[in-house]
Amino acid sequence: MLSHLHSFLLVAPQYKGANIQLLDLPGIIEGAAQGKGRGRQVIAVARTADVVIMMLDATKGDVQRELLEKELESVGIRLNRRKPNIYFKPKKGGGLSFNSTVPLTQCSEKLVQLILHEYKIFNAEVLFREDCTADEFIDVINGNRVYMPCLYVYNKVDQISIEEVDRLAHRPNSVVISCGMKLNLDYLLETLWEYLSLICIYTKKRGERPDFNDAIIMRRGASVEHVCHRIHRTLASQFKYALVWGTSTKYSPQRVGVTHIMEHEDVIQIVKK
């Protein structure tokens, strides 16, 4: 554990043209959520991350993982879970308006009412769009939960049996590595890239070859309009159409508008008015 460090270590490796900022935090110890071992400070930083990488010692079983999950859970960090699809809005009057678009097996209108009364909320509009638990509804009421992906990285796999390596490798959201023997590090980077949901977009000027040395790094789901804003803030207002080569198109090049969704390693040429 790194609980005796007096500062955070910042590393910025480059991968596929993107500068990925890695923040090596002091180790979280039991009681961190209550402030033990600078725990609150560490967890506050973790809440702002895009991905949590949980470095675990493969020789110590699941003790570390369970401890870390418990501490993060207690301060409202939800790992590898989506935000519950529940609409909740307190009102000034009118009592409780409760509806659901799916059959509920884990939470009833009466239970919702009891939970709201515990929070001194007597007037609210509640709509369940999925079959959520009472705990998930409480998370929605609190409104300060953070939902983020977590990658469990088991180090020192060269010191355990092949059967144990196989068990850990098949766990959800898990990667097995050995830093000492440099095993599986490329796969860890590739998996991290996927968890960050990043894509590379290459630009092309008319009559020239694409610039494959200077990628634009975007989030997955980015549109042509997002690419325009990244290139220059005034480009979107001057936009006429774009030509795109790559997997996001039916044929290459394809003439597209601002709403076209880009994919990894697409090439774009923007034509102005």
JSON list of C-alpha atoms in Angstrom, two decimals, residues 29-194:
[
{"chain": "A", "resi": 29, "resn": "ILE", "atom": "CA", "xyz": [-6.86, 1.81, 3.97]},
{"chain": "A", "resi": 30, "resn": "GLU", "atom": "CA", "xyz": [-9.77, 0.66, 6.12]},
{"chain": "A", "resi": 31, "resn": "GLY", "atom": "CA", "xyz": [-11.60, 3.69, 7.51]},
{"chain": "A", "resi": 32, "resn": "ALA", "atom": "CA", "xyz": [-10.51, 5.93, 4.62]},
{"chain": "A", "resi": 33, "resn": "ALA", "atom": "CA", "xyz": [-14.07, 7.17, 4.11]},
{"chain": "A", "resi": 34, "resn": "GLN", "atom": "CA", "xyz": [-13.95, 8.58, 7.67]},
{"chain": "A", "resi": 35, "resn": "GLY", "atom": "CA", "xyz": [-10.69, 10.39, 6.93]},
{"chain": "A", "resi": 36, "resn": "LYS", "atom": "CA", "xyz": [-8.16, 7.79, 8.12]},
{"chain": "A", "resi": 37, "resn": "GLY", "atom": "CA", "xyz": [-4.83, 7.86, 6.24]},
{"chain": "A", "resi": 38, "resn": "ARG", "atom": "CA", "xyz": [-5.76, 10.99, 4.25]},
{"chain": "A", "resi": 39, "resn": "GLY", "atom": "CA", "xyz": [-8.63, 8.90, 2.93]},
{"chain": "A", "resi": 40, "resn": "ARG", "atom": "CA", "xyz": [-11.06, 11.77, 2.24]},
{"chain": "A", "resi": 41, "resn": "GLN", "atom": "CA", "xyz": [-8.48, 13.60, 0.14]},
{"chain": "A", "resi": 42, "resn": "VAL", "atom": "CA", "xyz": [-7.67, 10.48, -1.87]},
{"chain": "A", "resi": 43, "resn": "ILE", "atom": "CA", "xyz": [-11.33, 9.63, -2.45]},
{"chain": "A", "resi": 44, "resn": "ALA", "atom": "CA", "xyz": [-12.14, 13.22, -3.49]},
{"chain": "A", "resi": 45, "resn": "VAL", "atom": "CA", "xyz": [-9.59, 12.85, -6.30]},
{"chain": "A", "resi": 46, "resn": "ALA", "atom": "CA", "xyz": [-11.00, 9.44, -7.27]},
{"chain": "A", "resi": 47, "resn": "ARG", "atom": "CA", "xyz": [-14.49, 10.99, -7.71]},
{"chain": "A", "resi": 48, "resn": "THR", "atom": "CA", "xyz": [-13.20, 13.21, -10.54]},
{"chain": "A", "resi": 49, "resn": "ALA", "atom": "CA", "xyz": [-11.58, 10.40, -12.55]},
{"chain": "A", "resi": 50, "resn": "ASP", "atom": "CA", "xyz": [-12.86, 8.96, -15.85]},
{"chain": "A", "resi": 51, "resn": "VAL", "atom": "CA", "xyz": [-11.76, 5.45, -14.86]},
{"chain": "A", "resi": 52, "resn": "VAL", "atom": "CA", "xyz": [-10.57, 3.89, -11.61]},
{"chain": "A", "resi": 53, "resn": "ILE", "atom": "CA", "xyz": [-7.72, 1.38, -11.96]},
{"chain": "A", "resi": 54, "resn": "MET", "atom": "CA", "xyz": [-7.64, -0.78, -8.86]},
{"chain": "A", "resi": 55, "resn": "MET", "atom": "CA", "xyz": [-4.15, -2.27, -8.50]},
{"chain": "A", "resi": 56, "resn": "LEU", "atom": "CA", "xyz": [-4.40, -5.56, -6.58]},
{"chain": "A", "resi": 57, "resn": "ASP", "atom": "CA", "xyz": [-1.90, -8.14, -5.39]},
{"chain": "A", "resi": 58, "resn": "ALA", "atom": "CA", "xyz": [-2.85, -11.46, -6.99]},
{"chain": "A", "resi": 59, "resn": "THR", "atom": "CA", "xyz": [-1.18, -13.35, -4.11]},
{"chain": "A", "resi": 60, "resn": "LYS", "atom": "CA", "xyz": [-3.57, -11.85, -1.50]},
{"chain": "A", "resi": 61, "resn": "GLY", "atom": "CA", "xyz": [-6.91, -13.13, -2.81]},
{"chain": "A", "resi": 62, "resn": "ASP", "atom": "CA", "xyz": [-9.95, -10.84, -2.70]},
{"chain": "A", "resi": 63, "resn": "VAL", "atom": "CA", "xyz": [-9.27, -9.11, 0.65]},
{"chain": "A", "resi": 64, "resn": "GLN", "atom": "CA", "xyz": [-7.88, -5.92, -0.92]},
{"chain": "A", "resi": 65, "resn": "ARG", "atom": "CA", "xyz": [-10.63, -5.71, -3.53]},
{"chain": "A", "resi": 66, "resn": "GLU", "atom": "CA", "xyz": [-13.44, -6.08, -1.00]},
{"chain": "A", "resi": 67, "resn": "LEU", "atom": "CA", "xyz": [-11.90, -3.44, 1.30]},
{"chain": "A", "resi": 68, "resn": "LEU", "atom": "CA", "xyz": [-11.45, -0.91, -1.51]},
{"chain": "A", "resi": 69, "resn": "GLU", "atom": "CA", "xyz": [-14.95, -1.48, -2.91]},
{"chain": "A", "resi": 70, "resn": "LYS", "atom": "CA", "xyz": [-16.47, -1.03, 0.56]},
{"chain": "A", "resi": 71, "resn": "GLU", "atom": "CA", "xyz": [-14.62, 2.26, 1.19]},
{"chain": "A", "resi": 72, "resn": "LEU", "atom": "CA", "xyz": [-15.53, 3.71, -2.21]},
{"chain": "A", "resi": 73, "resn": "GLU", "atom": "CA", "xyz": [-19.14, 2.54, -1.92]},
{"chain": "A", "resi": 74, "resn": "SER", "atom": "CA", "xyz": [-19.52, 4.25, 1.46]},
{"chain": "A", "resi": 75, "resn": "VAL", "atom": "CA", "xyz": [-18.69, 7.66, -0.06]},
{"chain": "A", "resi": 76, "resn": "GLY", "atom": "CA", "xyz": [-21.05, 7.31, -3.00]},
{"chain": "A", "resi": 77, "resn": "ILE", "atom": "CA", "xyz": [-18.73, 5.95, -5.72]},
{"chain": "A", "resi": 78, "resn": "ARG", "atom": "CA", "xyz": [-20.52, 3.24, -7.69]},
{"chain": "A", "resi": 79, "resn": "LEU", "atom": "CA", "xyz": [-18.14, 1.06, -9.71]},
{"chain": "A", "resi": 80, "resn": "ASN", "atom": "CA", "xyz": [-19.15, -0.50, -13.04]},
{"chain": "A", "resi": 81, "resn": "ARG", "atom": "CA", "xyz": [-22.78, 0.41, -12.54]},
{"chain": "A", "resi": 82, "resn": "ARG", "atom": "CA", "xyz": [-25.10, 2.63, -14.56]},
{"chain": "A", "resi": 83, "resn": "LYS", "atom": "CA", "xyz": [-27.07, 5.46, -13.04]},
{"chain": "A", "resi": 84, "resn": "PRO", "atom": "CA", "xyz": [-30.54, 4.10, -12.13]},
{"chain": "A", "resi": 85, "resn": "ASN", "atom": "CA", "xyz": [-33.15, 5.04, -14.73]},
{"chain": "A", "resi": 86, "resn": "ILE", "atom": "CA", "xyz": [-35.49, 6.71, -12.22]},
{"chain": "A", "resi": 87, "resn": "TYR", "atom": "CA", "xyz": [-37.08, 10.14, -12.63]},
{"chain": "A", "resi": 88, "resn": "PHE", "atom": "CA", "xyz": [-37.38, 11.88, -9.25]},
{"chain": "A", "resi": 89, "resn": "LYS", "atom": "CA", "xyz": [-38.54, 15.44, -8.62]},
{"chain": "A", "resi": 90, "resn": "PRO", "atom": "CA", "xyz": [-39.61, 16.88, -5.23]},
{"chain": "A", "resi": 91, "resn": "LYS", "atom": "CA", "xyz": [-42.69, 19.15, -5.38]},
{"chain": "A", "resi": 92, "resn": "LYS", "atom": "CA", "xyz": [-44.23, 21.79, -3.14]},
{"chain": "A", "resi": 93, "resn": "GLY", "atom": "CA", "xyz": [-47.56, 20.00, -2.85]},
{"chain": "A", "resi": 94, "resn": "GLY", "atom": "CA", "xyz": [-49.85, 17.33, -4.26]},
{"chain": "A", "resi": 95, "resn": "GLY", "atom": "CA", "xyz": [-48.50, 14.32, -2.38]},
{"chain": "A", "resi": 96, "resn": "LEU", "atom": "CA", "xyz": [-46.71, 11.43, -4.10]},
{"chain": "A", "resi": 97, "resn": "SER", "atom": "CA", "xyz": [-47.17, 10.75, -7.80]},
{"chain": "A", "resi": 98, "resn": "PHE", "atom": "CA", "xyz": [-45.75, 7.27, -8.46]},
{"chain": "A", "resi": 99, "resn": "ASN", "atom": "CA", "xyz": [-45.55, 5.46, -11.81]},
{"chain": "A", "resi": 100, "resn": "SER", "atom": "CA", "xyz": [-43.45, 2.77, -13.49]},
{"chain": "A", "resi": 101, "resn": "THR", "atom": "CA", "xyz": [-43.01, 1.78, -17.13]},
{"chain": "A", "resi": 102, "resn": "VAL", "atom": "CA", "xyz": [-41.87, -1.77, -16.24]},
{"chain": "A", "resi": 103, "resn": "PRO", "atom": "CA", "xyz": [-43.06, -4.41, -13.72]},
{"chain": "A", "resi": 104, "resn": "LEU", "atom": "CA", "xyz": [-41.29, -3.82, -10.38]},
{"chain": "A", "resi": 105, "resn": "THR", "atom": "CA", "xyz": [-40.05, -6.86, -8.42]},
{"chain": "A", "resi": 106, "resn": "GLN", "atom": "CA", "xyz": [-37.66, -5.15, -5.96]},
{"chain": "A", "resi": 107, "resn": "CYS", "atom": "CA", "xyz": [-39.41, -1.93, -4.96]},
{"chain": "A", "resi": 108, "resn": "SER", "atom": "CA", "xyz": [-43.09, -1.05, -4.42]},
{"chain": "A", "resi": 109, "resn": "GLU", "atom": "CA", "xyz": [-44.99, 2.23, -4.18]},
{"chain": "A", "resi": 110, "resn": "LYS", "atom": "CA", "xyz": [-45.40, 1.69, -0.43]},
{"chain": "A", "resi": 111, "resn": "LEU", "atom": "CA", "xyz": [-41.64, 1.17, 0.04]},
{"chain": "A", "resi": 112, "resn": "VAL", "atom": "CA", "xyz": [-40.90, 4.29, -2.03]},
{"chain": "A", "resi": 113, "resn": "GLN", "atom": "CA", "xyz": [-43.28, 6.27, 0.19]},
{"chain": "A", "resi": 114, "resn": "LEU", "atom": "CA", "xyz": [-41.62, 4.95, 3.37]},
{"chain": "A", "resi": 115, "resn": "ILE", "atom": "CA", "xyz": [-38.15, 5.86, 2.05]},
{"chain": "A", "resi": 116, "resn": "LEU", "atom": "CA", "xyz": [-39.29, 9.37, 1.09]},
{"chain": "A", "resi": 117, "resn": "HIS", "atom": "CA", "xyz": [-40.82, 9.87, 4.54]},
{"chain": "A", "resi": 118, "resn": "GLU", "atom": "CA", "xyz": [-37.45, 8.97, 6.09]},
{"chain": "A", "resi": 119, "resn": "TYR", "atom": "CA", "xyz": [-36.00, 11.87, 4.09]},
{"chain": "A", "resi": 120, "resn": "LYS", "atom": "CA", "xyz": [-38.90, 14.14, 5.17]},
{"chain": "A", "resi": 121, "resn": "ILE", "atom": "CA", "xyz": [-40.14, 14.28, 1.56]},
{"chain": "A", "resi": 122, "resn": "PHE", "atom": "CA", "xyz": [-43.94, 14.11, 1.31]},
{"chain": "A", "resi": 123, "resn": "ASN", "atom": "CA", "xyz": [-44.55, 15.62, -2.14]},
{"chain": "A", "resi": 124, "resn": "ALA", "atom": "CA", "xyz": [-42.71, 14.24, -5.15]},
{"chain": "A", "resi": 125, "resn": "GLU", "atom": "CA", "xyz": [-42.99, 12.83, -8.64]},
{"chain": "A", "resi": 126, "resn": "VAL", "atom": "CA", "xyz": [-41.38, 9.39, -9.08]},
{"chain": "A", "resi": 127, "resn": "LEU", "atom": "CA", "xyz": [-41.13, 7.37, -12.29]},
{"chain": "A", "resi": 128, "resn": "PHE", "atom": "CA", "xyz": [-39.29, 4.01, -12.42]},
{"chain": "A", "resi": 129, "resn": "ARG", "atom": "CA", "xyz": [-38.14, 3.28, -15.99]},
{"chain": "A", "resi": 130, "resn": "GLU", "atom": "CA", "xyz": [-36.39, 0.04, -14.95]},
{"chain": "A", "resi": 131, "resn": "ASP", "atom": "CA", "xyz": [-36.68, -2.56, -12.19]},
{"chain": "A", "resi": 132, "resn": "CYS", "atom": "CA", "xyz": [-34.46, -0.90, -9.55]},
{"chain": "A", "resi": 133, "resn": "THR", "atom": "CA", "xyz": [-33.76, -1.76, -5.92]},
{"chain": "A", "resi": 134, "resn": "ALA", "atom": "CA", "xyz": [-34.56, 0.37, -2.87]},
{"chain": "A", "resi": 135, "resn": "ASP", "atom": "CA", "xyz": [-30.84, 1.16, -2.48]},
{"chain": "A", "resi": 136, "resn": "GLU", "atom": "CA", "xyz": [-30.72, 2.45, -6.06]},
{"chain": "A", "resi": 137, "resn": "PHE", "atom": "CA", "xyz": [-33.74, 4.67, -5.38]},
{"chain": "A", "resi": 138, "resn": "ILE", "atom": "CA", "xyz": [-31.97, 6.05, -2.27]},
{"chain": "A", "resi": 139, "resn": "ASP", "atom": "CA", "xyz": [-28.95, 6.85, -4.47]},
{"chain": "A", "resi": 140, "resn": "VAL", "atom": "CA", "xyz": [-31.23, 8.85, -6.78]},
{"chain": "A", "resi": 141, "resn": "ILE", "atom": "CA", "xyz": [-32.70, 10.80, -3.82]},
{"chain": "A", "resi": 142, "resn": "ASN", "atom": "CA", "xyz": [-29.23, 11.68, -2.51]},
{"chain": "A", "resi": 143, "resn": "GLY", "atom": "CA", "xyz": [-28.22, 12.82, -5.97]},
{"chain": "A", "resi": 144, "resn": "ASN", "atom": "CA", "xyz": [-24.47, 12.96, -5.23]},
{"chain": "A", "resi": 145, "resn": "ARG", "atom": "CA", "xyz": [-23.48, 9.49, -6.39]},
{"chain": "A", "resi": 146, "resn": "VAL", "atom": "CA", "xyz": [-20.73, 9.04, -8.97]},
{"chain": "A", "resi": 147, "resn": "TYR", "atom": "CA", "xyz": [-20.98, 6.19, -11.48]},
{"chain": "A", "resi": 148, "resn": "MET", "atom": "CA", "xyz": [-17.68, 5.24, -13.08]},
{"chain": "A", "resi": 149, "resn": "PRO", "atom": "CA", "xyz": [-15.95, 2.31, -14.76]},
{"chain": "A", "resi": 150, "resn": "CYS", "atom": "CA", "xyz": [-13.36, 0.40, -12.74]},
{"chain": "A", "resi": 151, "resn": "LEU", "atom": "CA", "xyz": [-10.65, -1.89, -14.04]},
{"chain": "A", "resi": 152, "resn": "TYR", "atom": "CA", "xyz": [-9.37, -4.47, -11.54]},
{"chain": "A", "resi": 153, "resn": "VAL", "atom": "CA", "xyz": [-5.69, -5.12, -12.31]},
{"chain": "A", "resi": 154, "resn": "TYR", "atom": "CA", "xyz": [-4.15, -8.17, -10.61]},
{"chain": "A", "resi": 155, "resn": "ASN", "atom": "CA", "xyz": [-0.34, -7.87, -10.43]},
{"chain": "A", "resi": 156, "resn": "LYS", "atom": "CA", "xyz": [2.22, -10.60, -9.55]},
{"chain": "A", "resi": 157, "resn": "VAL", "atom": "CA", "xyz": [0.40, -13.35, -11.45]},
{"chain": "A", "resi": 158, "resn": "ASP", "atom": "CA", "xyz": [3.79, -15.01, -12.00]},
{"chain": "A", "resi": 159, "resn": "GLN", "atom": "CA", "xyz": [3.67, -15.98, -8.30]},
{"chain": "A", "resi": 160, "resn": "ILE", "atom": "CA", "xyz": [0.34, -17.87, -8.34]},
{"chain": "A", "resi": 161, "resn": "SER", "atom": "CA", "xyz": [-0.94, -21.06, -10.00]},
{"chain": "A", "resi": 162, "resn": "ILE", "atom": "CA", "xyz": [-2.19, -21.18, -13.60]},
{"chain": "A", "resi": 163, "resn": "GLU", "atom": "CA", "xyz": [-5.65, -22.14, -12.28]},
{"chain": "A", "resi": 164, "resn": "GLU", "atom": "CA", "xyz": [-5.77, -19.00, -10.09]},
{"chain": "A", "resi": 165, "resn": "VAL", "atom": "CA", "xyz": [-4.58, -16.81, -12.99]},
{"chain": "A", "resi": 166, "resn": "ASP", "atom": "CA", "xyz": [-7.36, -18.25, -15.14]},
{"chain": "A", "resi": 167, "resn": "ARG", "atom": "CA", "xyz": [-9.97, -17.61, -12.42]},
{"chain": "A", "resi": 168, "resn": "LEU", "atom": "CA", "xyz": [-8.91, -13.98, -11.96]},
{"chain": "A", "resi": 169, "resn": "ALA", "atom": "CA", "xyz": [-8.63, -13.35, -15.72]},
{"chain": "A", "resi": 170, "resn": "HIS", "atom": "CA", "xyz": [-12.23, -14.50, -16.24]},
{"chain": "A", "resi": 171, "resn": "ARG", "atom": "CA", "xyz": [-13.68, -12.18, -13.60]},
{"chain": "A", "resi": 172, "resn": "PRO", "atom": "CA", "xyz": [-15.67, -9.24, -15.00]},
{"chain": "A", "resi": 173, "resn": "ASN", "atom": "CA", "xyz": [-13.69, -6.01, -15.57]},
{"chain": "A", "resi": 174, "resn": "SER", "atom": "CA", "xyz": [-10.41, -7.71, -14.64]},
{"chain": "A", "resi": 175, "resn": "VAL", "atom": "CA", "xyz": [-6.93, -7.88, -16.20]},
{"chain": "A", "resi": 176, "resn": "VAL", "atom": "CA", "xyz": [-4.02, -10.02, -14.98]},
{"chain": "A", "resi": 177, "resn": "ILE", "atom": "CA", "xyz": [-0.44, -8.73, -15.29]},
{"chain": "A", "resi": 178, "resn": "SER", "atom": "CA", "xyz": [3.07, -9.09, -13.96]},
{"chain": "A", "resi": 179, "resn": "CYS", "atom": "CA", "xyz": [5.00, -5.81, -13.77]},
{"chain": "A", "resi": 180, "resn": "GLY", "atom": "CA", "xyz": [8.16, -7.67, -12.75]},
{"chain": "A", "resi": 181, "resn": "MET", "atom": "CA", "xyz": [8.08, -9.92, -15.81]},
{"chain": "A", "resi": 182, "resn": "LYS", "atom": "CA", "xyz": [6.32, -7.38, -18.09]},
{"chain": "A", "resi": 183, "resn": "LEU", "atom": "CA", "xyz": [3.48, -9.80, -18.82]},
{"chain": "A", "resi": 184, "resn": "ASN", "atom": "CA", "xyz": [0.20, -8.66, -20.46]},
{"chain": "A", "resi": 185, "resn": "LEU", "atom": "CA", "xyz": [0.97, -4.90, -20.16]},
{"chain": "A", "resi": 186, "resn": "ASP", "atom": "CA", "xyz": [-0.03, -4.23, -23.80]},
{"chain": "A", "resi": 187, "resn": "TYR", "atom": "CA", "xyz": [-3.43, -5.80, -23.16]},
{"chain": "A", "resi": 188, "resn": "LEU", "atom": "CA", "xyz": [-3.85, -3.64, -20.04]},
{"chain": "A", "resi": 189, "resn": "LEU", "atom": "CA", "xyz": [-3.26, -0.49, -22.12]},
{"chain": "A", "resi": 190, "resn": "GLU", "atom": "CA", "xyz": [-5.69, -1.64, -24.81]},
{"chain": "A", "resi": 191, "resn": "THR", "atom": "CA", "xyz": [-8.35, -2.41, -22.20]},
{"chain": "A", "resi": 192, "resn": "LEU", "atom": "CA", "xyz": [-7.82, 0.97, -20.51]},
{"chain": "A", "resi": 193, "resn": "TRP", "atom": "CA", "xyz": [-8.30, 2.67, -23.89]},
{"chain": "A", "resi": 194, "resn": "GLU", "atom": "CA", "xyz": [-11.63, 0.87, -24.29]}
]
